[in-house]
Amino acid sequence: MRKPLSTSTARLGASLLGLACCTAGAADTTEVAAIGNTAVISSPAAVEMETVTVTATRLPVASFDVPASISTVSGEDLYGNTLGVNLSEALVAIPGLIARDRQNYAQDTQISIRGFGSRATFGVRGLRLYLDGIPATQPDGQGQVSHFNLGSAERVEVLRGPFSSMYGNSSGGVIQMFTADGAGDPMVGGAFVAGSFGTQRSSITMRSSVDPARTIDYIANYMRFDTDGFRDHSAAKRESFNTKLNWQISEASRLSLVLNTFSSPDTQDPLGLTRAQFNADPSQATVQATQFNTRKSAEQNQGGLIYDLRLSSTQSVRVLGYYGERTVEQYLAIPAATQGNPRHGGGVVDLSTQYGGTDARWTYEGLLGGRQLTLVAGLNYDELSQHRLGYNNFVGSELGVRGALRRDERNVVGNLDQYLQASVALTERFTLMAGARHSRVDIESRDRYIVGANRDDSGNTDYSATTPVAGLTYRANDALRLYASYGRGFETPTLAEAAYRPDGNAGLNLDLEAARSNNAEVGAKLRLQPGTLAELAVFHTDTRDELAVATNSGGRSTFRNIDETRRQGAEASVTTLLAKDLRLQLAYTWLDATVRQPYATCVGTPCTAANATVARGSRIAGAPEHSGFAGLNFGGRSGLNAELDARYIDSVFVNDVNSESAPSYTLIGAGLGYIVERAHWRLRGFLRADNLFDKDYVGSVIVNDGNGRFYEPGPGRSVLAGVNLDWNG
């Protein structure tokens, strides 16, 4: 096997940041925010669409002309009349995307796009996540959005379909959040939100230009969040700080520094419930959760530099370098007797991770044979160095405490990718967008815990793939675009999925293959003035070697590759002005996600060998067939505003054999607010109620949980009130 790319992420990160500082001397124009094809717009006036570009495809092409499904959520909607903590709150109106707030802050938001990522039991996998260009998805494909600071966000972009593969490994879809710039008049703002279940969020935001010439500006946001939790044993606290500093060095050059910190100590984990427990009392925690005091602590700090340089009227370059550190300590509910196996890794997971990387790209915008041509060539390198420790979760008869060391290993994952993208106007009506990316992912594990029957489990493996994609856009007229696209993608096993071997031995399961997919999409986009946007997309994806459960034993799940799965369906959305200051949003998704070849799997625990068969045609667990959103918003920049919305999620199977399912549900929410705007200040207050009819429902599911605790209940009726005051100099 080839060796990993490197073993010193810290040195890499430091050198990249240093290099970026030294190269500061000349910039590109900043990339423009997009309304997108299925926009989620902060005010009715914004529906008056302009021709703007999106960053999602890296090509500065008008969003309306891109052969892909792209949606944008504004910063106002991310942090307006909402709690402003969970990304799931702001993504509900995007078709094809399911974002579920687990009501369990020891686990991250559960996000899937067109069925990709639906099987994730914690964190986000199968999707690419970015914060100001810095990956929140690591080279192995595992990601999280807990550190996304919504209070300083300008927008979030969501890319779906074949062009997602241009982001490399685990690109079933792409979600990017961008921090706002601090240019303009100085501003200081404070906000306080409080609601049901002891929930509170307080924050302060500052932005300003530093020098009289306004060549240097910054924005900074600090946020603190506390909750007692809807369920027992689910209290949480989070602190987040995010800042961006821009230096317009010259007309041709710009340097941006982004810094982000996140802390979530001793967050309680109520665990999932069985169906009987959910029916009896959705707010309860399992006995095991309190018995072992299941909890998680996470700390993360990261920083990055982005250097833009316009070389000429047709050429520009962008270089990004970043470095970060993340620590996680998690106490699991694994019985002490189970940990008696000398090869067991223990019931306490202690992870210390350093990560860093760079992305450099060159852009050309000019003419080819009299036709407009845009070309992007780039190089991407990322690396993660993770020290994994495991301990018993008991000392003598005392449970839920750190005990003896049971696992000690160093894992290094790196990727080296090259990509090329182009957009060319073939005729006045047809535009071709195409690209290819070559990716290589290397994994190395070095075992440091070699005791008795626990042998040396070191090893390494690598994965590589070339993922081409192409799309054609037809300009029917000024208001209508038709398009078709096709591409290939791949998805490697994450370290979490490879952490345990089916044979019960310690060390990584390095025999797993990467999944490969073929993706196709056709769609239409309609833009009518004033104020109507509509999108329809039909998609089809075939995947081979997808991962599925192989065994469940000792509190651990192991995985295997299966032959073939299929995800196909349709998305539709409309945003329109019904009258002055009255906006309607509709979104609907049909998803047919099924297994195409039968395979053997494990059901129950302990299960060390296959004891059940997943039949052809079984639905992929965690992926609902139907979902929809409807929202009615009234209001403008000032005065009274109101909202009424409904969300529907179809029933969803919770395991591969489709023997149990979470029921469908419809949730109704409503809000009322008032905005006072003056020359130097703006005051906004709101009151919102969710789940108005107090429905018991399963907010998210833990797919294939070996103990049958599949269900994570959502909260009953809840009320939220908030006030925000901004002062402008």
XYZ file of C-alpha atoms in Angstrom:
729
model
C 0.000 0.000 0.000
C 1.100 3.575 -0.597
C 1.862 5.622 2.475
C -0.240 8.592 3.606
C 0.579 12.014 2.305
C 2.057 13.328 5.552
C 2.017 12.923 9.318
C 2.455 16.482 10.555
C -0.680 18.538 10.136
C 0.487 21.177 12.607
C 3.602 21.986 10.577
C 1.539 21.998 7.400
C -1.040 24.423 8.796
C 1.581 26.798 10.181
C 3.515 26.848 6.922
C 0.390 27.466 4.846
C -0.711 30.388 6.994
C 2.776 31.801 6.903
C 2.968 31.469 3.131
C -0.377 33.198 2.677
C 0.772 36.106 4.863
C 3.973 36.504 2.878
C 2.196 36.531 -0.473
C -0.105 39.406 0.475
C 0.467 42.083 -2.116
C -2.260 42.228 -4.706
C -6.874 40.665 -5.127
C -9.706 39.510 -6.888
C -13.152 40.908 -6.584
C -15.099 39.093 -3.921
C -17.470 36.358 -5.012
C -21.041 37.593 -5.181
C -23.831 36.180 -3.044
C -26.618 34.509 -4.961
C -30.343 34.440 -4.665
C -30.093 30.984 -6.215
C -32.610 28.938 -8.124
C -34.846 28.146 -5.164
C -34.174 31.176 -3.054
C -35.120 31.551 0.578
C -35.330 35.315 0.651
C -35.199 37.559 3.693
C -37.646 40.184 2.442
C -40.324 40.286 -0.270
C -38.527 43.105 -2.049
C -35.577 40.807 -2.605
C -37.679 38.630 -4.916
C -36.958 41.182 -7.640
C -34.203 39.012 -9.083
C -31.017 40.381 -10.508
C -28.529 38.399 -12.554
C -26.079 37.303 -9.888
C -23.466 34.596 -9.586
C -23.032 31.772 -7.114
C -19.879 30.315 -5.627
C -21.247 26.766 -5.460
C -19.873 25.726 -8.873
C -16.713 27.895 -8.492
C -17.487 29.382 -11.915
C -18.662 33.034 -11.969
C -21.768 32.156 -13.982
C -25.232 33.591 -13.363
C -27.137 31.218 -11.085
C -30.112 31.171 -13.432
C -27.856 29.736 -16.165
C -26.192 26.989 -14.090
C -27.217 23.390 -15.002
C -27.581 22.449 -11.337
C -29.952 22.804 -8.384
C -28.734 25.565 -6.070
C -30.537 27.263 -3.176
C -29.495 30.161 -0.969
C -30.606 31.154 2.520
C -29.933 34.758 3.559
C -28.331 35.780 6.833
C -31.579 37.472 7.852
C -33.435 34.147 7.652
C -30.623 32.302 9.419
C -30.720 34.579 12.433
C -34.007 36.476 12.224
C -37.183 35.313 13.966
C -35.607 32.001 15.010
C -33.494 30.522 17.777
C -30.483 31.130 15.522
C -28.486 28.135 16.771
C -29.450 25.160 14.606
C -28.831 25.197 10.870
C -31.869 22.924 10.490
C -34.190 25.854 11.293
C -33.201 27.731 8.152
C -33.024 24.859 5.646
C -36.608 23.574 5.902
C -37.743 25.265 2.664
C -35.044 23.725 0.456
C -36.329 20.829 -1.662
C -34.290 17.629 -1.683
C -32.787 18.404 1.712
C -33.852 16.971 5.074
C -32.318 18.704 8.123
C -33.430 17.238 11.447
C -32.744 18.786 14.798
C -32.203 15.750 17.020
C -33.045 17.641 20.246
C -29.808 16.004 21.342
C -26.913 18.433 21.261
C -24.439 15.629 22.009
C -25.024 14.649 18.367
C -24.916 16.974 15.391
C -27.827 17.986 13.172
C -28.931 15.105 10.931
C -28.736 16.290 7.310
C -29.362 14.383 4.095
C -29.620 15.517 0.471
C -31.525 13.322 -1.972
C -30.997 10.407 0.422
C -27.232 10.852 0.800
C -26.293 11.080 4.475
C -29.550 9.563 5.731
C -27.829 6.613 7.436
C -25.539 8.796 9.585
C -26.038 7.912 13.254
C -24.103 10.988 14.384
C -22.542 13.970 12.686
C -22.949 14.514 8.950
C -21.600 12.127 6.341
C -22.032 11.731 2.588
C -22.122 15.526 2.126
C -19.474 18.233 1.830
C -19.649 21.095 4.352
C -17.702 24.373 4.257
C -17.392 27.472 6.412
C -15.838 30.346 4.448
C -14.144 27.814 2.196
C -12.667 25.850 5.117
C -13.865 22.236 5.031
C -16.146 21.189 7.884
C -16.035 17.743 6.279
C -12.740 15.992 6.918
C -10.833 14.020 4.243
C -12.534 10.767 5.347
C -16.011 12.211 4.688
C -17.149 12.818 8.289
C -18.358 16.331 9.091
C -20.230 18.538 11.543
C -22.011 21.925 11.492
C -22.075 22.617 15.229
C -19.448 25.380 14.860
C -21.403 27.257 12.159
C -21.985 30.684 13.733
C -25.272 31.884 12.256
C -25.095 35.356 13.801
C -22.268 36.474 11.506
C -23.460 34.694 8.349
C -24.203 36.473 5.109
C -25.740 33.393 3.458
C -25.762 29.627 3.107
C -25.577 27.973 -0.311
C -26.804 24.426 -0.972
C -25.736 22.570 -4.123
C -27.512 19.348 -5.133
C -26.984 16.933 -7.989
C -24.113 15.808 -10.246
C -21.989 18.971 -9.953
C -21.512 18.220 -6.242
C -18.881 15.674 -7.311
C -16.537 18.556 -8.172
C -15.911 18.797 -4.413
C -14.410 15.302 -4.195
C -15.004 12.574 -1.632
C -18.498 12.234 -0.089
C -20.134 14.823 -2.329
C -23.759 13.729 -2.266
C -24.465 17.445 -1.886
C -22.626 20.593 -0.758
C -23.571 23.065 2.007
C -21.482 26.229 2.382
C -21.848 29.054 4.881
C -20.217 32.429 4.236
C -19.439 35.051 6.872
C -20.577 38.582 6.024
C -18.111 41.375 5.363
C -17.693 44.246 7.813
C -17.658 47.037 5.213
C -20.048 49.932 5.574
C -21.065 52.018 8.556
C -19.954 50.794 12.004
C -22.529 48.580 13.713
C -22.936 47.102 17.179
C -25.819 44.732 17.820
C -27.098 42.652 20.682
C -29.755 39.947 20.806
C -31.501 37.868 23.441
C -33.878 34.970 22.808
C -35.660 32.819 25.404
C -38.241 30.084 25.208
C -39.577 26.743 26.350
C -37.448 24.083 28.068
C -35.101 26.653 29.632
C -33.758 27.688 26.237
C -31.767 30.922 25.968
C -29.495 32.462 23.367
C -27.595 35.719 23.808
C -25.214 37.265 21.327
C -23.327 40.387 20.364
C -22.184 41.409 16.884
C -19.746 44.120 15.812
C -18.658 45.247 12.379
C -16.745 48.250 11.127
C -14.076 49.602 8.842
C -10.805 50.109 10.687
C -9.176 52.889 8.644
C -10.610 56.081 7.112
C -10.053 54.766 3.588
C -12.084 51.662 4.485
C -9.480 49.291 3.084
C -9.675 47.171 6.267
C -12.950 45.941 7.746
C -14.053 43.265 10.206
C -17.104 41.493 11.583
C -17.239 39.524 14.851
C -19.990 37.617 16.636
C -20.065 35.957 20.041
C -22.959 33.653 20.882
C -23.919 31.701 24.004
C -26.678 29.109 24.058
C -28.159 27.208 27.032
C -31.021 24.742 27.284
C -32.426 22.296 29.812
C -33.651 20.223 26.862
C -37.072 18.925 25.897
C -36.091 15.434 27.052
C -34.691 14.307 30.387
C -30.898 14.246 30.562
C -30.507 16.535 27.523
C -29.154 19.801 28.949
C -26.586 21.587 26.799
C -24.437 24.691 26.663
C -22.617 26.116 23.656
C -20.339 29.076 23.097
C -19.277 30.203 19.651
C -17.122 33.034 18.311
C -16.588 33.859 14.644
C -14.735 36.732 13.028
C -13.538 37.781 9.594
C -11.023 40.535 8.805
C -10.664 41.825 5.223
C -7.724 43.855 3.924
C -8.188 45.417 0.488
C -4.486 45.712 -0.220
C -4.965 47.276 -3.646
C -7.529 47.405 -6.416
C -6.262 44.001 -7.542
C -5.618 42.199 -4.274
C -7.414 41.259 -1.084
C -6.523 39.227 1.995
C -9.101 37.783 4.399
C -8.487 36.252 7.826
C -11.223 34.045 9.326
C -11.158 32.703 12.896
C -13.687 30.438 14.605
C -13.938 28.901 18.071
C -16.552 26.535 19.489
C -17.066 24.980 22.919
C -19.727 22.558 24.160
C -18.771 21.051 27.552
C -20.540 18.077 29.190
C -23.517 18.018 26.844
C -25.942 15.366 28.067
C -26.998 12.557 25.727
C -30.483 11.084 26.408
C -29.915 8.337 23.775
C -32.631 7.048 21.486
C -35.868 5.384 22.583
C -37.546 2.155 21.585
C -40.967 2.479 19.984
C -42.638 1.398 23.249
C -40.690 4.025 25.207
C -41.579 6.708 22.654
C -45.276 5.805 22.867
C -45.186 5.853 26.678
C -43.318 9.159 27.166
C -41.405 10.957 24.362
C -39.662 13.264 26.856
C -37.930 10.495 28.804
C -34.306 9.412 28.591
C -33.290 5.767 28.659
C -32.219 4.195 31.928
C -28.771 3.613 30.442
C -28.336 7.338 29.781
C -28.640 8.260 33.452
C -26.927 5.092 34.668
C -23.743 5.862 32.700
C -24.246 9.658 32.632
C -23.830 9.605 28.854
C -22.390 12.911 27.696
C -20.062 14.585 25.238
C -17.613 17.488 25.411
C -16.268 19.148 22.260
C -13.817 22.002 21.680
C -12.735 23.361 18.306
C -10.510 26.224 17.147
C -9.647 26.977 13.535
C -8.302 29.747 11.379
C -7.726 30.408 7.718
C -6.315 32.945 5.273
C -7.798 33.635 1.837
C -5.746 35.573 -0.694
C -7.353 36.863 -3.911
C -5.258 38.350 -6.714
C -6.445 39.666 -10.078
C -3.565 39.115 -12.479
C -5.192 40.814 -15.466
C -8.568 41.643 -16.946
C -9.066 37.941 -17.735
C -7.112 36.035 -15.055
C -7.216 35.751 -11.276
C -5.966 33.386 -8.571
C -7.219 32.446 -5.121
C -5.218 30.669 -2.409
C -6.733 29.418 0.859
C -4.781 27.939 3.763
C -6.260 26.741 7.062
C -5.436 24.923 10.283
C -7.566 23.721 13.175
C -7.755 21.548 16.282
C -10.758 19.639 17.676
C -11.081 17.555 20.824
C -13.988 15.258 21.691
C -14.601 13.235 24.847
C -17.703 11.042 24.844
C -19.095 8.687 27.484
C -21.124 5.818 26.014
C -23.643 3.446 27.603
C -21.687 0.215 27.100
C -22.108 -2.338 29.938
C -18.999 -3.037 32.012
C -19.273 -6.801 31.339
C -19.055 -6.197 27.596
C -15.729 -4.417 28.061
C -14.287 -7.575 29.614
C -13.285 -8.688 26.105
C -9.518 -7.962 25.941
C -9.945 -6.585 22.404
C -12.739 -4.152 23.328
C -11.948 -0.458 22.945
C -13.807 0.701 26.072
C -16.851 2.876 26.738
C -15.128 6.275 26.690
C -13.955 7.780 23.391
C -11.239 10.444 23.568
C -10.297 12.060 20.255
C -7.687 14.746 19.669
C -7.583 15.954 16.062
C -5.385 18.375 14.178
C -6.318 19.248 10.622
C -5.219 21.605 7.897
C -4.928 22.096 4.193
C -4.940 24.384 1.209
C -6.941 25.063 -1.926
C -5.393 27.039 -4.782
C -7.134 27.862 -8.045
C -6.654 29.901 -11.194
C -9.591 31.417 -13.089
C -9.729 32.639 -16.687
C -12.635 34.645 -18.133
C -12.347 35.497 -21.803
C -13.378 34.576 -25.316
C -12.931 31.410 -27.352
C -13.824 31.774 -31.015
C -15.895 34.806 -30.130
C -17.792 32.889 -27.440
C -17.584 33.495 -23.686
C -15.297 31.001 -21.923
C -14.697 30.588 -18.192
C -12.021 28.149 -17.011
C -10.985 27.145 -13.482
C -8.029 24.904 -12.590
C -7.266 24.007 -8.987
C -5.268 21.925 -6.536
C -6.632 20.823 -3.164
C -4.845 19.189 -0.224
C -6.318 18.341 3.184
C -4.988 16.306 6.082
C -6.324 15.051 9.407
C -4.155 13.615 12.184
C -6.256 12.007 14.914
C -5.128 10.511 18.229
C -7.824 8.040 19.329
C -7.881 6.855 22.922
C -10.405 4.500 24.495
C -11.066 3.891 28.200
C -13.395 1.858 30.333
C -16.451 3.856 31.419
C -16.282 2.539 34.971
C -13.974 2.221 37.965
C -14.989 -0.681 40.184
C -18.754 -0.338 40.685
C -18.841 3.364 39.781
C -20.233 3.935 36.285
C -19.879 6.898 33.934
C -16.287 7.717 34.888
C -13.009 7.273 33.026
C -11.328 3.974 33.830
C -8.443 1.952 32.461
C -6.906 2.599 29.033
C -8.247 0.211 26.353
C -7.238 1.776 23.033
C -4.414 4.016 21.806
C -3.833 4.671 18.122
C -2.834 7.434 15.740
C -4.838 7.748 12.512
C -3.843 9.975 9.614
C -6.078 10.691 6.629
C -5.084 12.903 3.723
C -6.361 13.774 0.285
C -4.651 15.276 -2.744
C -7.059 16.413 -5.468
C -6.778 18.190 -8.791
C -9.759 19.693 -10.601
C -10.564 21.456 -13.874
C -13.863 23.166 -14.719
C -15.071 25.103 -17.732
C -18.136 26.908 -19.003
C -18.467 27.865 -22.668
C -21.294 29.443 -24.647
C -21.712 27.050 -27.599
C -24.382 29.182 -29.254
C -26.666 32.015 -28.206
C -29.017 29.437 -26.656
C -26.768 26.562 -25.496
C -24.108 26.741 -22.764
C -21.915 23.794 -21.771
C -20.486 23.449 -18.255
C -18.099 20.551 -17.610
C -15.319 19.475 -15.317
C -13.365 16.635 -13.785
C -11.714 16.015 -10.436
C -9.129 13.412 -9.533
C -9.057 12.494 -5.847
C -6.794 10.314 -3.779
C -7.522 9.577 -0.117
C -4.892 7.847 2.045
C -5.525 6.323 5.470
C -2.841 5.159 7.901
C -3.362 3.731 11.403
C -0.582 3.166 13.939
C -1.531 1.029 16.961
C 0.055 2.048 20.277
C -1.940 -0.284 22.518
C -0.467 -3.763 22.220
C -1.381 -5.662 25.371
C -1.879 -9.427 25.696
C -4.476 -10.678 23.222
C -4.767 -7.170 21.777
C -2.218 -7.470 18.974
C -0.670 -4.800 16.761
C -3.464 -3.627 14.453
C -1.540 -1.037 12.436
C -2.236 -0.734 8.729
C -2.864 1.580 5.818
C -4.940 1.782 2.666
C -5.812 4.268 -0.054
C -8.653 5.153 -2.394
C -8.632 7.064 -5.684
C -11.230 8.162 -8.211
C -11.704 10.451 -11.189
C -15.144 12.078 -11.163
C -16.181 13.809 -14.415
C -19.344 15.886 -14.740
C -21.028 17.786 -17.570
C -24.180 19.851 -17.964
C -25.956 21.597 -20.821
C -28.225 24.635 -20.393
C -30.788 25.678 -23.024
C -31.982 29.282 -22.990
C -35.568 28.934 -24.183
C -36.270 32.634 -23.599
C -35.451 35.339 -21.063
C -37.655 33.701 -18.421
C -37.014 29.959 -18.927
C -33.946 27.724 -18.729
C -33.899 23.975 -19.373
C -30.897 21.855 -18.424
C -29.493 18.342 -18.124
C -26.378 17.126 -16.303
C -24.544 13.878 -15.580
C -21.612 13.015 -13.333
C -19.885 10.396 -11.239
C -19.076 10.479 -7.527
C -17.416 8.424 -4.815
C -17.601 8.076 -1.042
C -14.916 6.512 1.177
C -15.605 4.909 4.553
C -15.180 7.364 7.432
C -12.843 6.649 10.339
C -15.936 6.138 12.518
C -17.309 3.502 10.122
C -13.922 1.784 9.805
C -13.210 1.990 13.543
C -14.193 -1.630 14.314
C -13.665 -4.965 12.558
C -16.375 -7.598 11.967
C -14.068 -10.342 13.346
C -13.975 -8.644 16.768
C -10.303 -7.732 16.597
C -9.151 -4.222 17.427
C -7.955 -1.712 14.848
C -9.444 -0.216 11.694
C -11.443 -2.223 9.181
C -9.237 -1.485 6.175
C -10.979 -3.971 3.865
C -13.890 -1.613 3.111
C -14.205 -0.269 -0.435
C -15.283 3.207 -1.521
C -18.813 3.571 -2.879
C -19.160 4.734 -6.513
C -22.181 6.501 -7.987
C -23.558 7.639 -11.352
C -25.748 10.751 -11.103
C -28.129 12.302 -13.632
C -30.444 15.307 -13.422
C -32.775 17.215 -15.763
C -34.560 20.376 -14.760
C -36.249 23.652 -15.565
C -35.991 27.125 -14.021
C -38.595 29.833 -14.451
C -38.158 33.490 -13.513
C -41.110 35.813 -13.921
C -40.984 39.477 -13.003
C -41.880 40.770 -10.623
C -41.181 38.308 -7.878
C -41.749 34.713 -9.003
C -39.102 31.994 -8.970
C -39.829 28.359 -9.759
C -37.699 25.247 -10.158
C -38.330 21.640 -11.109
C -35.648 18.927 -11.094
C -35.794 15.166 -11.722
C -32.800 13.083 -10.590
C -31.507 9.507 -10.737
C -28.475 8.027 -8.921
C -27.165 4.452 -8.956
C -24.568 3.526 -6.315
C -22.481 0.385 -5.893
C -20.455 -0.706 -2.851
C -22.482 1.440 -0.451
C -21.883 0.636 3.223
C -24.348 -1.357 5.328
C -24.281 -2.940 8.785
C -22.289 -6.182 9.054
C -22.394 -6.867 12.821
C -23.736 -5.374 16.072
C -21.939 -6.504 19.199
C -20.438 -5.037 22.331
C -21.975 -1.639 21.703
C -20.239 -1.401 18.329
C -21.466 -1.594 14.737
C -19.248 -2.781 11.902
C -19.878 -2.324 8.193
C -19.641 -4.070 4.848
C -20.074 -3.120 1.191
C -23.283 -4.049 -0.638
C -23.925 -4.387 -4.356
C -26.282 -1.668 -5.573
C -28.679 1.026 -4.366
C -30.769 3.581 -6.244
C -31.990 7.079 -5.401
C -34.384 8.720 -7.803
C -37.047 11.350 -7.484
C -38.171 14.885 -8.163
C -38.016 18.321 -6.518
C -40.277 21.299 -7.066
C -40.336 24.751 -5.485
C -42.002 28.122 -5.976
C -41.432 31.495 -4.340
C -43.843 34.264 -5.342
C -45.295 37.573 -4.230
C -49.067 37.311 -3.802
C -49.382 40.988 -2.973
C -47.246 43.808 -1.667
C -45.253 42.487 1.331
C -46.968 39.066 1.115
C -44.806 36.144 0.009
C -45.624 32.457 -0.519
C -43.056 29.643 -0.502
C -43.770 26.062 -1.523
C -41.350 23.129 -1.755
C -41.914 19.420 -2.352
C -39.645 16.377 -2.713
C -40.397 12.846 -3.864
C -37.554 10.419 -3.147
C -37.536 6.736 -4.109
C -34.423 5.364 -2.318
C -34.190 1.572 -2.573
C -31.878 -1.432 -2.467
C -31.419 -3.012 -5.912
C -29.711 -6.271 -4.873
C -30.479 -8.372 -1.754
C -27.820 -8.742 0.923
C -27.315 -10.308 4.358
C -27.237 -8.150 7.475
C -27.335 -8.281 11.277
C -30.427 -7.540 13.344
C -30.408 -7.205 17.120
C -27.522 -7.345 19.558
C -25.308 -9.140 20.117
C -25.124 -10.199 16.481
C -21.737 -11.355 15.250
C -22.907 -12.949 11.992
C -25.615 -12.194 9.425
C -29.046 -13.340 10.609
C -31.418 -11.501 8.238
C -31.793 -10.637 4.567
C -32.499 -7.204 3.103
C -34.743 -7.857 0.116
C -34.483 -6.191 -3.266
C -36.744 -3.137 -3.277
C -36.334 -2.423 0.442
C -36.236 1.288 1.187
C -33.007 2.890 2.358
C -33.381 3.607 6.067
C -33.692 7.216 7.148
C -34.876 8.522 3.757
C -38.576 9.607 3.638
C -40.406 9.154 0.346
C -42.298 12.447 0.549
C -41.523 15.768 2.235
C -42.860 19.252 1.801
C -42.917 22.816 3.100
C -45.372 25.706 2.785
C -44.798 29.178 4.204
C -46.670 32.469 4.102
C -44.766 35.600 5.136
C -46.009 39.153 5.516
C -43.842 42.207 6.168
C -41.038 44.391 4.944
C -38.031 46.253 6.329
C -40.084 47.862 9.103
C -43.413 47.616 10.852
C -45.499 44.527 11.494
C -44.415 41.144 10.159
C -46.024 37.717 10.476
C -45.437 34.164 9.310
C -47.335 30.897 9.108
C -45.683 27.687 7.952
C -46.202 23.937 7.730
C -43.706 21.099 7.289
C -44.524 17.523 6.316
C -42.215 14.498 6.636
C -43.348 11.087 5.442
C -42.896 7.911 7.493
C -39.349 6.603 7.407
C -37.906 3.147 7.959
C -35.371 2.979 10.797
C -33.482 -0.180 9.809
C -32.310 -1.889 6.642
C -34.776 -4.794 6.901
C -37.664 -2.271 7.069
C -39.223 -3.972 10.100
C -39.910 -0.693 11.950
C -40.642 2.861 10.916
C -41.097 6.302 12.402
C -44.569 7.698 11.632
C -45.186 10.625 9.296
C -45.966 14.034 10.777
C -47.031 17.563 9.929
C -45.889 20.485 12.089
C -47.495 23.932 12.069
C -45.677 27.046 13.252
C -46.549 30.735 13.451
C -44.780 33.941 14.335
C -45.465 37.628 14.896
C -42.947 40.447 15.018
C -42.406 44.171 14.785
C -39.466 46.165 13.417
C -38.675 49.791 14.213
C -36.029 51.326 11.980
C -34.498 54.754 12.440
C -31.485 56.573 11.029
C -28.967 55.042 13.445
C -30.697 52.089 15.042
C -32.999 49.170 14.314
C -35.072 47.265 16.871
C -36.680 43.918 16.088
C -38.855 41.879 18.416
C -40.690 38.638 17.739
C -42.799 35.891 19.258
C -42.969 32.436 17.674
C -44.769 29.176 18.461
C -43.832 25.802 16.972
C -45.749 22.533 16.874
C -48.927 24.474 17.557
C -51.061 21.357 17.929
C -48.629 19.727 20.388
C -48.111 16.626 18.250
C -45.934 13.738 19.452
C -43.489 12.997 16.652
C -40.086 11.488 15.923
C -37.797 14.342 14.963
C -34.916 12.108 13.831
C -33.953 8.461 13.791
C -30.822 6.511 14.748
C -30.555 4.209 11.763
C -29.851 0.519 12.519
C -29.329 1.030 16.242
C -28.325 -2.390 17.557
C -30.374 -1.998 20.745
C -33.545 -1.040 18.904
C -33.438 2.497 20.290
C -34.118 4.082 16.889
C -36.285 7.043 17.874
C -35.298 10.588 18.880
C -38.518 12.485 19.729
C -39.085 16.072 18.732
C -40.392 18.659 21.228
C -44.049 19.336 21.947
C -45.571 22.777 21.641
C -42.899 25.396 22.259
C -42.742 29.173 22.427
C -39.830 31.451 21.604
C -39.504 35.222 22.094
C -36.624 37.461 21.152
C -35.377 41.007 20.754
C -32.525 42.370 18.656
C -31.116 45.907 18.719
C -28.594 47.170 16.144
C -26.883 50.565 16.319
C -25.293 52.019 13.187
C -22.728 54.787 13.334
